[in-house]
PDB file of C-alpha atoms in Angstrom:
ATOM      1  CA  UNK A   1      -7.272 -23.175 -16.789  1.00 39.00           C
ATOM      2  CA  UNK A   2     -10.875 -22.865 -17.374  1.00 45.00           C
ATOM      3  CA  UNK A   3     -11.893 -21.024 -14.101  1.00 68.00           C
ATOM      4  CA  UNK A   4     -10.768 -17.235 -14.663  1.00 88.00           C
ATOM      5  CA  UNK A   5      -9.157 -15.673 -11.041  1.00 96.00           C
ATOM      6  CA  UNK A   6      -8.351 -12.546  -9.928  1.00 98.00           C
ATOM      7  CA  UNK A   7      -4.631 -11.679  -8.866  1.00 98.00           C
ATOM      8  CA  UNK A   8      -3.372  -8.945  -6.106  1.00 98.00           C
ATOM      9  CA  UNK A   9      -0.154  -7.216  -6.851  1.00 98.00           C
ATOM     10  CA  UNK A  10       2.058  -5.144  -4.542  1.00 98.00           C
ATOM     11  CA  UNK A  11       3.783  -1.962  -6.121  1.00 97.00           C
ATOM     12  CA  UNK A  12       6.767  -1.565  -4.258  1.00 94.00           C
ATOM     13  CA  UNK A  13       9.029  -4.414  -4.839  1.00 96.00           C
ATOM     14  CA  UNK A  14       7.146  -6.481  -6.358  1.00 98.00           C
ATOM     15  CA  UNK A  15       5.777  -4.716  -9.398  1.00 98.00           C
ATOM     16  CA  UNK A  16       7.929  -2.376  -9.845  1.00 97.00           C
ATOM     17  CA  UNK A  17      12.049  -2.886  -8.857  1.00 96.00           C
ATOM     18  CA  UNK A  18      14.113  -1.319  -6.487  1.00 92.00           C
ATOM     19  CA  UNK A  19      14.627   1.789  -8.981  1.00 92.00           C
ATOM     20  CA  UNK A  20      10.870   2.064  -9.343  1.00 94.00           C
ATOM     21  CA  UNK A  21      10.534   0.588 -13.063  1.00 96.00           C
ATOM     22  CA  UNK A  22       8.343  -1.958 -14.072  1.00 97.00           C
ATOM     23  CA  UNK A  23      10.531  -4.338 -15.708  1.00 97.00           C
ATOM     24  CA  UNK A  24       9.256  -5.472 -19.268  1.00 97.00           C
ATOM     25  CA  UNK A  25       8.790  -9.015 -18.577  1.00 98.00           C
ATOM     26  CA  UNK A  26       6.234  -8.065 -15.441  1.00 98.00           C
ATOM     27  CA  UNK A  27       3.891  -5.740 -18.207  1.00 98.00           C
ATOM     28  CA  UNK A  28       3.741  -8.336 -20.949  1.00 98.00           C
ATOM     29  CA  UNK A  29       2.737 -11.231 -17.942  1.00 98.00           C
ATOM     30  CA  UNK A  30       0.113  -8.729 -16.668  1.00 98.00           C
ATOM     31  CA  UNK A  31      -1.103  -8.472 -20.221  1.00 98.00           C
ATOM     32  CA  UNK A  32      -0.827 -12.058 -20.974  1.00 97.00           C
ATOM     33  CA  UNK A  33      -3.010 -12.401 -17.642  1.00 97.00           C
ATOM     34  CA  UNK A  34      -5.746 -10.340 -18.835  1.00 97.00           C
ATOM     35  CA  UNK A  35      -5.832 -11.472 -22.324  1.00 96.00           C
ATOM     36  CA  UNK A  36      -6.682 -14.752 -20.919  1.00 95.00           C
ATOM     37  CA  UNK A  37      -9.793 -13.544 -18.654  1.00 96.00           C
ATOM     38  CA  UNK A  38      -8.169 -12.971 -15.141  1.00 96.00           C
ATOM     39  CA  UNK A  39      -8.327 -10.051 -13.541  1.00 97.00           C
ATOM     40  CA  UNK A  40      -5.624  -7.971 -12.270  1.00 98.00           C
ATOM     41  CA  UNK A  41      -5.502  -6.059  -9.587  1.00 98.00           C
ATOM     42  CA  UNK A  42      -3.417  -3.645  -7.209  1.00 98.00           C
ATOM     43  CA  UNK A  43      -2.806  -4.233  -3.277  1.00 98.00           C
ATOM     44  CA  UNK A  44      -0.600  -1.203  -2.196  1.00 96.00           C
ATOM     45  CA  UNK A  45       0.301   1.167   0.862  1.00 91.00           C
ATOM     46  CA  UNK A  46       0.269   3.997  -1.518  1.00 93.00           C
ATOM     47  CA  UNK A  47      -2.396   6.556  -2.021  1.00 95.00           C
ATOM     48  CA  UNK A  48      -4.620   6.502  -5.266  1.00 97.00           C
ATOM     49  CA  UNK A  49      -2.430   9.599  -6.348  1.00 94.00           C
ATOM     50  CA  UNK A  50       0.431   7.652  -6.085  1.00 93.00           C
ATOM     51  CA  UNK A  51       0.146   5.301  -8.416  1.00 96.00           C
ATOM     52  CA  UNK A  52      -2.277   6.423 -11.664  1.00 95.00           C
ATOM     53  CA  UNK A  53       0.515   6.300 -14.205  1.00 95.00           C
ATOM     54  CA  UNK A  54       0.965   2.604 -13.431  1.00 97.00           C
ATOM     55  CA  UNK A  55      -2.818   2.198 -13.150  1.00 98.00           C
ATOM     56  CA  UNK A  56      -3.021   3.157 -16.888  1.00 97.00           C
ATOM     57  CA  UNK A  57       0.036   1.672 -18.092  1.00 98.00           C
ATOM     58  CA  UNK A  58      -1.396  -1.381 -17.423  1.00 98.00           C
ATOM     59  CA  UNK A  59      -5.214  -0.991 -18.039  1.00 97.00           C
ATOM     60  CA  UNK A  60      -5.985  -1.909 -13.812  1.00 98.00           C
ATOM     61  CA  UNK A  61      -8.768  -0.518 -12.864  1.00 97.00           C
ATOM     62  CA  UNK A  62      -9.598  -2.775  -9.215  1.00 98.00           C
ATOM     63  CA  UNK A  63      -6.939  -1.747  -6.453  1.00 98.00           C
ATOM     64  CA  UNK A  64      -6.760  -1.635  -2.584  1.00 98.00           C
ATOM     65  CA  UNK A  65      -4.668   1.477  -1.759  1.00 97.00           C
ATOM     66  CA  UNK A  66      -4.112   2.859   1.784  1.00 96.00           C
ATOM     67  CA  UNK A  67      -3.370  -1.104   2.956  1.00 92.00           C
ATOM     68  CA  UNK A  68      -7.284  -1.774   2.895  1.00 95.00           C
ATOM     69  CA  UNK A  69      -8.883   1.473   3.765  1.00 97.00           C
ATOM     70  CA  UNK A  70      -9.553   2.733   0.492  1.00 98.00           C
ATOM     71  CA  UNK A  71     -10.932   0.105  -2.419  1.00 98.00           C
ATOM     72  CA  UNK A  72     -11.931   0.351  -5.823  1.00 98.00           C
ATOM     73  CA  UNK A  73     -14.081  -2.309  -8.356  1.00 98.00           C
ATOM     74  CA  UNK A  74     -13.938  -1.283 -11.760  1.00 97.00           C
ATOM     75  CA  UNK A  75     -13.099   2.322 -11.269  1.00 97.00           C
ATOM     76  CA  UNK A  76     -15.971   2.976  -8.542  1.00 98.00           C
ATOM     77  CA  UNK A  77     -14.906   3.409  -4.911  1.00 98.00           C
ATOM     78  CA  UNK A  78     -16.420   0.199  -3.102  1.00 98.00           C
ATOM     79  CA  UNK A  79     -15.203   0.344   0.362  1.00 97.00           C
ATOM     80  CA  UNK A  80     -13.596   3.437   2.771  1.00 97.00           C
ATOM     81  CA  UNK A  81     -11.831   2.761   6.224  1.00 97.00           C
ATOM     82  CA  UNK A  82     -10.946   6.450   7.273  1.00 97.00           C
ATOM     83  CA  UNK A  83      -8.750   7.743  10.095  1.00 98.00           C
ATOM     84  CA  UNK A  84     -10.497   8.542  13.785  1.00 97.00           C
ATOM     85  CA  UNK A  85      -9.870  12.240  13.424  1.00 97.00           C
ATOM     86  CA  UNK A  86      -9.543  13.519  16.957  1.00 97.00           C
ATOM     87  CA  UNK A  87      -7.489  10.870  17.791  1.00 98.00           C
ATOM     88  CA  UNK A  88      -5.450  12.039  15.047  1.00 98.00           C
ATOM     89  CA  UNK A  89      -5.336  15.516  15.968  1.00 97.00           C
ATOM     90  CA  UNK A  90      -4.048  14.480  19.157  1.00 98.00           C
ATOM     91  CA  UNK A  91      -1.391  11.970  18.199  1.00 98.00           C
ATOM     92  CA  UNK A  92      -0.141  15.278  16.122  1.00 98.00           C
ATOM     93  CA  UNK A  93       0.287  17.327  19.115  1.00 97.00           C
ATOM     94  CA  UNK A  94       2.047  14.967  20.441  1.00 98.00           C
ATOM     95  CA  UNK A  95       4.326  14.463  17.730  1.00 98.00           C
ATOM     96  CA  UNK A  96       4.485  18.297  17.603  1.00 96.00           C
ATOM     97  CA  UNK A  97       6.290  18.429  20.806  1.00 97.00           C
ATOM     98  CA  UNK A  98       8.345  15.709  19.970  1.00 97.00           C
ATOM     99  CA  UNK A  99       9.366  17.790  16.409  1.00 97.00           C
ATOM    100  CA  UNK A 100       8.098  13.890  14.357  1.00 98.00           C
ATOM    101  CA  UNK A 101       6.335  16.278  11.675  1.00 98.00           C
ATOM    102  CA  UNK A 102       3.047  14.230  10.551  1.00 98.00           C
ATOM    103  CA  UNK A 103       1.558  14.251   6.780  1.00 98.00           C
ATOM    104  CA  UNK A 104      -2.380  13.847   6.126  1.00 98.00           C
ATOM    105  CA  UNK A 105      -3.459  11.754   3.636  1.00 98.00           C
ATOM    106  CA  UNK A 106      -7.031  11.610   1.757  1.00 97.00           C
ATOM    107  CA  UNK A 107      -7.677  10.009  -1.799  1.00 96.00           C
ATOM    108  CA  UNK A 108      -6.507  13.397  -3.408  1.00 95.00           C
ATOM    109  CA  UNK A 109      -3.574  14.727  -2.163  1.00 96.00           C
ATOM    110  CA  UNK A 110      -1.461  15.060   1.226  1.00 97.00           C
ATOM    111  CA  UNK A 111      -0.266  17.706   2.585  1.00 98.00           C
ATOM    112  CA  UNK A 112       2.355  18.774   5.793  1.00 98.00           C
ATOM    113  CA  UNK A 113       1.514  19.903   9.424  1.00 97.00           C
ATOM    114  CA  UNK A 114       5.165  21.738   8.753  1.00 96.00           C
ATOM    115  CA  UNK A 115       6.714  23.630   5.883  1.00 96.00           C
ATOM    116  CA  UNK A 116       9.895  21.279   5.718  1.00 93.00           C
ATOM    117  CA  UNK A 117      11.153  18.374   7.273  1.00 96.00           C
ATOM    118  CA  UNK A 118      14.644  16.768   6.029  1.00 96.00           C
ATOM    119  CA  UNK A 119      12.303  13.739   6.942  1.00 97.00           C
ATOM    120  CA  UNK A 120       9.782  13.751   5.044  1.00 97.00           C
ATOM    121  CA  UNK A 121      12.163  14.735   1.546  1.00 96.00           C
ATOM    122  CA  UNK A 122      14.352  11.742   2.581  1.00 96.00           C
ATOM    123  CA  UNK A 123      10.974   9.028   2.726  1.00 95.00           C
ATOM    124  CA  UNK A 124       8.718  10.951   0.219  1.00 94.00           C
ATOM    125  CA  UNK A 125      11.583  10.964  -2.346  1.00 93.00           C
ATOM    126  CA  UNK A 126      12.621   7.571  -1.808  1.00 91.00           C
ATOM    127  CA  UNK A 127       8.889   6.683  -3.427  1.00 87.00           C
ATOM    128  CA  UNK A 128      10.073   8.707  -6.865  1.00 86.00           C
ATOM    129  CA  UNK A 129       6.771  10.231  -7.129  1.00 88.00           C
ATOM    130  CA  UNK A 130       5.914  13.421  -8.366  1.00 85.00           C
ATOM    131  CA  UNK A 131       3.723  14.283  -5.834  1.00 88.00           C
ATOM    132  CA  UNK A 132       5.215  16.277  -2.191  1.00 94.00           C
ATOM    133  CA  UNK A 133       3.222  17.334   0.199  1.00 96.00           C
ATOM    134  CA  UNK A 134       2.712  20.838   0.904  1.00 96.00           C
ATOM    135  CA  UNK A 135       1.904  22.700   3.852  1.00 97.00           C
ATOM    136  CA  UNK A 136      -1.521  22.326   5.444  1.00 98.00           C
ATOM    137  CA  UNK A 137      -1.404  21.926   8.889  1.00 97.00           C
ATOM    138  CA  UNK A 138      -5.513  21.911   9.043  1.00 96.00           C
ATOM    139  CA  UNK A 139      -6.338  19.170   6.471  1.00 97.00           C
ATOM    140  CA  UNK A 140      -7.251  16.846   8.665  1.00 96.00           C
ATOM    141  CA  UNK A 141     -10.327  19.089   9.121  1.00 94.00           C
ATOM    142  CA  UNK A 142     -13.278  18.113   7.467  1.00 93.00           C
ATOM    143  CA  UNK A 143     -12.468  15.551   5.549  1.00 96.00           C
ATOM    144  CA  UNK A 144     -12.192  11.771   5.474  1.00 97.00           C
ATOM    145  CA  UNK A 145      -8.129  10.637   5.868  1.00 98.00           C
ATOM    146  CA  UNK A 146      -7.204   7.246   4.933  1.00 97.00           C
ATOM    147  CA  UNK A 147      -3.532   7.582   6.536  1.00 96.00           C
ATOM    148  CA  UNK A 148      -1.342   9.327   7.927  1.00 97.00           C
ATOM    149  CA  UNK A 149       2.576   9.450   7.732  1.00 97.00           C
ATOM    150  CA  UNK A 150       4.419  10.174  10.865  1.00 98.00           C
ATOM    151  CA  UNK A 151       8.904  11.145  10.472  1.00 98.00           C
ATOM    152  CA  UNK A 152      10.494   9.531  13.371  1.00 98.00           C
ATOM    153  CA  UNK A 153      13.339   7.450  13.802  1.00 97.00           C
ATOM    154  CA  UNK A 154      13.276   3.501  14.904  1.00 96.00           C
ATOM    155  CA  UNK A 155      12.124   2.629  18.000  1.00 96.00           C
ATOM    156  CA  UNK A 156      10.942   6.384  18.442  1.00 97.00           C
ATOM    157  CA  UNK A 157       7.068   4.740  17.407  1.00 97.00           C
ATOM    158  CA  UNK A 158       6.215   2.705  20.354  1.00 97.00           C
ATOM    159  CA  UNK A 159       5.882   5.499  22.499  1.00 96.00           C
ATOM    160  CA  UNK A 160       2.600   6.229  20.211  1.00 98.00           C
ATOM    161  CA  UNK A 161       1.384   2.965  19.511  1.00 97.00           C
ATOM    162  CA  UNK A 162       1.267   2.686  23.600  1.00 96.00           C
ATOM    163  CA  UNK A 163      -0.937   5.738  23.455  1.00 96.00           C
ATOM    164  CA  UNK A 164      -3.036   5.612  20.797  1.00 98.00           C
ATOM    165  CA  UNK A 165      -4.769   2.513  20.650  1.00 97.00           C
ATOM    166  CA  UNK A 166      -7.038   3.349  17.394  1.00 97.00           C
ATOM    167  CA  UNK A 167      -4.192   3.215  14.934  1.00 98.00           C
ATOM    168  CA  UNK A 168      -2.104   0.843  13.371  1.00 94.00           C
ATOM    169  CA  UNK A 169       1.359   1.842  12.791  1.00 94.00           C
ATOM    170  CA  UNK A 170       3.828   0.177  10.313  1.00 88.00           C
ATOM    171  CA  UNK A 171       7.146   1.141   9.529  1.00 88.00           C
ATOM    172  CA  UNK A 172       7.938   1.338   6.045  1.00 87.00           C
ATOM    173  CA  UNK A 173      11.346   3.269   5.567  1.00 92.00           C
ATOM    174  CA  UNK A 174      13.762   3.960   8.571  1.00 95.00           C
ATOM    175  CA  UNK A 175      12.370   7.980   9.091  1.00 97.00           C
ATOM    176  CA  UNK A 176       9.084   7.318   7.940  1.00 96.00           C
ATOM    177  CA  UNK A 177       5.917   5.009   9.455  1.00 94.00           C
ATOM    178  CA  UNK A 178       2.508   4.858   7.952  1.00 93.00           C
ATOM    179  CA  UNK A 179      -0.425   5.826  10.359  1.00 96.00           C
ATOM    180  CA  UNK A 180      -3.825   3.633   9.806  1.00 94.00           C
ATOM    181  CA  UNK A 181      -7.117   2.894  11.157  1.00 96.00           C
ATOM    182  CA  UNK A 182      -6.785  -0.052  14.019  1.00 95.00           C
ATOM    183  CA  UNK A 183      -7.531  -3.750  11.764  1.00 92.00           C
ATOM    184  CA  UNK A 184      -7.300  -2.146   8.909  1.00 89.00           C
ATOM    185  CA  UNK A 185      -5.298  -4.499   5.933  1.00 91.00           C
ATOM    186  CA  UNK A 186      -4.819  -5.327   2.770  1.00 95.00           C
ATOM    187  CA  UNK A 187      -6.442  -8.585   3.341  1.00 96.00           C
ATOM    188  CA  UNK A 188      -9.309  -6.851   4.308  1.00 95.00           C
ATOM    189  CA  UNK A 189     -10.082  -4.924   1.240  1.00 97.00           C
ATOM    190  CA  UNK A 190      -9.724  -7.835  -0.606  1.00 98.00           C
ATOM    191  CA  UNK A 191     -11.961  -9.259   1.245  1.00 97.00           C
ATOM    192  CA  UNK A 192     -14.069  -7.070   0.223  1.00 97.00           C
ATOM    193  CA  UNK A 193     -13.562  -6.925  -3.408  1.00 97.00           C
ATOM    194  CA  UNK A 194     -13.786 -11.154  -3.312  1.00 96.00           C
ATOM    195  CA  UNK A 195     -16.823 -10.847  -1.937  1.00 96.00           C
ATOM    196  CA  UNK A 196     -18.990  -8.527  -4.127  1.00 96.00           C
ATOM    197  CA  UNK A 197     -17.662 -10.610  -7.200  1.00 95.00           C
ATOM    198  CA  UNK A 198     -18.221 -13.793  -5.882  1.00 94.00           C
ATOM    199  CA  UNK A 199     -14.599 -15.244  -6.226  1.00 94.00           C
ATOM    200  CA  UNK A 200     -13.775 -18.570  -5.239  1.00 95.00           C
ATOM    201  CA  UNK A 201     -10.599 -19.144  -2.870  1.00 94.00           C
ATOM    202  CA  UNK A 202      -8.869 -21.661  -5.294  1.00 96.00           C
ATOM    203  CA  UNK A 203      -9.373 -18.711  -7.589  1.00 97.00           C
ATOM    204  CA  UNK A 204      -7.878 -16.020  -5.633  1.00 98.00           C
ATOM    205  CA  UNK A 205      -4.048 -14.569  -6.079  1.00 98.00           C
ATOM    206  CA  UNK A 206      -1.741 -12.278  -3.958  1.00 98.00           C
ATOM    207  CA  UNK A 207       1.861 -11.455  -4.436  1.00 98.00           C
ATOM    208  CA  UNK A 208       4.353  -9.422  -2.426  1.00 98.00           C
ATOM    209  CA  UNK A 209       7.046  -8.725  -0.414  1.00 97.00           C
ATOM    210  CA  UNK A 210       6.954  -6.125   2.352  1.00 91.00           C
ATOM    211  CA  UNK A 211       5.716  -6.357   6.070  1.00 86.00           C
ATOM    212  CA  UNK A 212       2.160  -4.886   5.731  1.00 88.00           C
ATOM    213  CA  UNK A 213       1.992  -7.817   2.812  1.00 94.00           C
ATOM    214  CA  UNK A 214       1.645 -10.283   5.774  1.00 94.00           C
ATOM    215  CA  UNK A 215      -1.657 -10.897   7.208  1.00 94.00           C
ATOM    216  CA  UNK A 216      -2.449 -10.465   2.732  1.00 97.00           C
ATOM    217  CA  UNK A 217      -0.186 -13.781   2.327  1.00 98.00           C
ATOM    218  CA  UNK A 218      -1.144 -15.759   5.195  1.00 97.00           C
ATOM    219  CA  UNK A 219      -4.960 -15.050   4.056  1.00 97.00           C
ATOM    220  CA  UNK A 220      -4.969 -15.402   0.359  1.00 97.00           C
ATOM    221  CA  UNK A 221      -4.761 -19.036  -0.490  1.00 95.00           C
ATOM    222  CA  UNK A 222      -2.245 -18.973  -3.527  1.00 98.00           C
ATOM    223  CA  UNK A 223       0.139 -16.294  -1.992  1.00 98.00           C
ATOM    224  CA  UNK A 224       3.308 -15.871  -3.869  1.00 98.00           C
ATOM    225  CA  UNK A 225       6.203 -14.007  -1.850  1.00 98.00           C
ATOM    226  CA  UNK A 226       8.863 -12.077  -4.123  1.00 98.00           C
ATOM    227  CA  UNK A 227      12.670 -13.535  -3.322  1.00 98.00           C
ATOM    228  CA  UNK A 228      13.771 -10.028  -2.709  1.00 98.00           C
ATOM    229  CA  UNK A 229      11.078 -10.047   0.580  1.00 97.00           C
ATOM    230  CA  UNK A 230      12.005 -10.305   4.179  1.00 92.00           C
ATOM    231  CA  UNK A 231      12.177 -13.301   6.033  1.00 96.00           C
ATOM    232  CA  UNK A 232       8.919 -13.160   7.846  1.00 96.00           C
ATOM    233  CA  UNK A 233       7.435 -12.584   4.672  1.00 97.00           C
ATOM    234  CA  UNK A 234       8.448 -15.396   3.203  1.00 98.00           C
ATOM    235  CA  UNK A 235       7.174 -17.711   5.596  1.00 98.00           C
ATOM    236  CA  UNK A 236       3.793 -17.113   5.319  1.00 98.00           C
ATOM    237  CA  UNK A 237       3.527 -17.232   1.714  1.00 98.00           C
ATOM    238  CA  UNK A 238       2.521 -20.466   0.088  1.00 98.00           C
ATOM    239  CA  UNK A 239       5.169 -20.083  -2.583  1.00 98.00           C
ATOM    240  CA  UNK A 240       8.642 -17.724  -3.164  1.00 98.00           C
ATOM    241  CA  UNK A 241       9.431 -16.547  -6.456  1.00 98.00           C
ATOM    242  CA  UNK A 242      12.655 -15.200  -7.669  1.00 98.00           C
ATOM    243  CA  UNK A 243      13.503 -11.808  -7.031  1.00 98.00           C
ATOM    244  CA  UNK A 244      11.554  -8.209  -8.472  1.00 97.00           C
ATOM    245  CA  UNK A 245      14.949  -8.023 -10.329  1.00 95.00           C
ATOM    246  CA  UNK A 246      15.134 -11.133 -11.823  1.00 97.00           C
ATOM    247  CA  UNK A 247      11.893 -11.433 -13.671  1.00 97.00           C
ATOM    248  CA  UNK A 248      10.111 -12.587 -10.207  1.00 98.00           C
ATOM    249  CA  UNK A 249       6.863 -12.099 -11.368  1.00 98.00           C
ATOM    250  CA  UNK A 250       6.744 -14.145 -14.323  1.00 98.00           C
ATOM    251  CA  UNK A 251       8.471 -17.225 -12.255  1.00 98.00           C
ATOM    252  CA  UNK A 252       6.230 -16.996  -9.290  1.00 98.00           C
ATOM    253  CA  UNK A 253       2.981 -16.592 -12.579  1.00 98.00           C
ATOM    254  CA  UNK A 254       4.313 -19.823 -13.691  1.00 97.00           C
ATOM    255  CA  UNK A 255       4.608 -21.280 -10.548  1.00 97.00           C
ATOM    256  CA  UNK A 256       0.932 -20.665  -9.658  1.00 97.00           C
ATOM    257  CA  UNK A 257       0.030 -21.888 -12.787  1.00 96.00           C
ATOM    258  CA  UNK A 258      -1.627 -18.983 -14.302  1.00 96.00           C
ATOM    259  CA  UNK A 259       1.324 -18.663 -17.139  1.00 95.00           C
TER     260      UNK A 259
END
């Protein structure tokens, strides 16, 4: 392959495995990748934070964190979608009342509108991250938020996505949904990163396997779903690789044809 591409990669699930490691097989493809000329890059739900060990473990410096709303080219921040604030502040008295304790998110840190929450340890620790929020019930003042996480049980969300129209909300663990700006997406930081490098759509690479992976996989041409994704997942992607645990990444790399 003459024509060098650029490939998206999920963290959760599809980079790393279900115990959080990167399995050896997925760093010596991403190397292999980028000692041919592609490059490699990082489509994730998680903050910045969240994820700079991996970052420099494997040499990535382009990434769309926050599902779209906060991208990166080469190290230099390209494109911010932040949170509307008031509405924020009042979707957290709401979930105040309710006791759904709410975490604030900006590309530095988080913190907790509460002190503890057997919520929030349950989600936060099911990430294995070093980072835990601490308390700060006023950072959402002043700054630009990229998400928010709100601690509710299922089902318990739709009474605030019938409220508040401005925010996306997307479960991703069964106490925990993320909080994000209405539209925002994966597939639309991409977007953005595709088109201040000029990359063709023939050239362009995605691969994951959780629900805000969707509209990613039904945009990006050569979308490769991870075996271990969910069902709706799969159908949208253009090709299903083998599981995270059973060296998915290098299967669905050769199935692409980029190894």
């Amino acid at each position: 392959m003459t024509q060098k591409s650029i490939i998206f990669f999920d963290i959760d699930g599809t980079l790393l495995n279900h115990d959080k490691k990167l399995p050896t097989s997925t760093k010596e493809a991403i190397f292999k990748l980028k000692e041919s000329g592609h490059t490699v890059a990082i489509a994730t739900g998680r903050a910045p934070f969240m994820f700079e060990d991996l970052r420099e473990e494997l040499g990535i410096h382009t990434y769309v964190s926050y599902n779209g709303q906060y991208v990166v080219l080469d190290g230099e921040v390209l494109d911010t979608n932040p949170l509307n604030i008031p509405a924020l502040e009042k979707l957290t008295e709401v979930a105040l009342q309710n006791n759904h304790p709410v975490v604030f998110m900006d590309h530095e840190d988080m913190k907790a509108n509460v002190p503890e929450h057997s919520f929030i340890k349950e989600s936060i620790d099911s990430l294995k991250i070093s980072h835990f929020p601490a308390h700060d019930p006023h950072y959402y003042k002043g700054r630009d938020l990229y998400q928010s996480l709100l601690f509710c049980t299922e089902g318990e969300e739709r009474q605030y996505e019938q409220v508040f129209n401005e925010f996306d909300i997307i479960r991703w663990h069964p106490v925990a949904v993320d909080i994000l700006p209405k539209g925002g997406s994966k597939a639309k930081g991409i977007e953005k990163i595709v088109q201040k490098l000029g990359i063709l759509e023939d050239n362009l690479y995605a691969f994951g396997d959780g629900l805000n992976d969707i509209e990613m996989l039904s945009t990006v041409k050569n979308s490769v779903a991870m075996g271990n994704a969910e069902e709706p997942v799969k159908a949208v992607a253009k090709y299903v690789t083998k599981s995270v645990e059973d060296d998915g990444i290098v299967d669905g790399l050769k199935l692409v044809g980029l190894l």
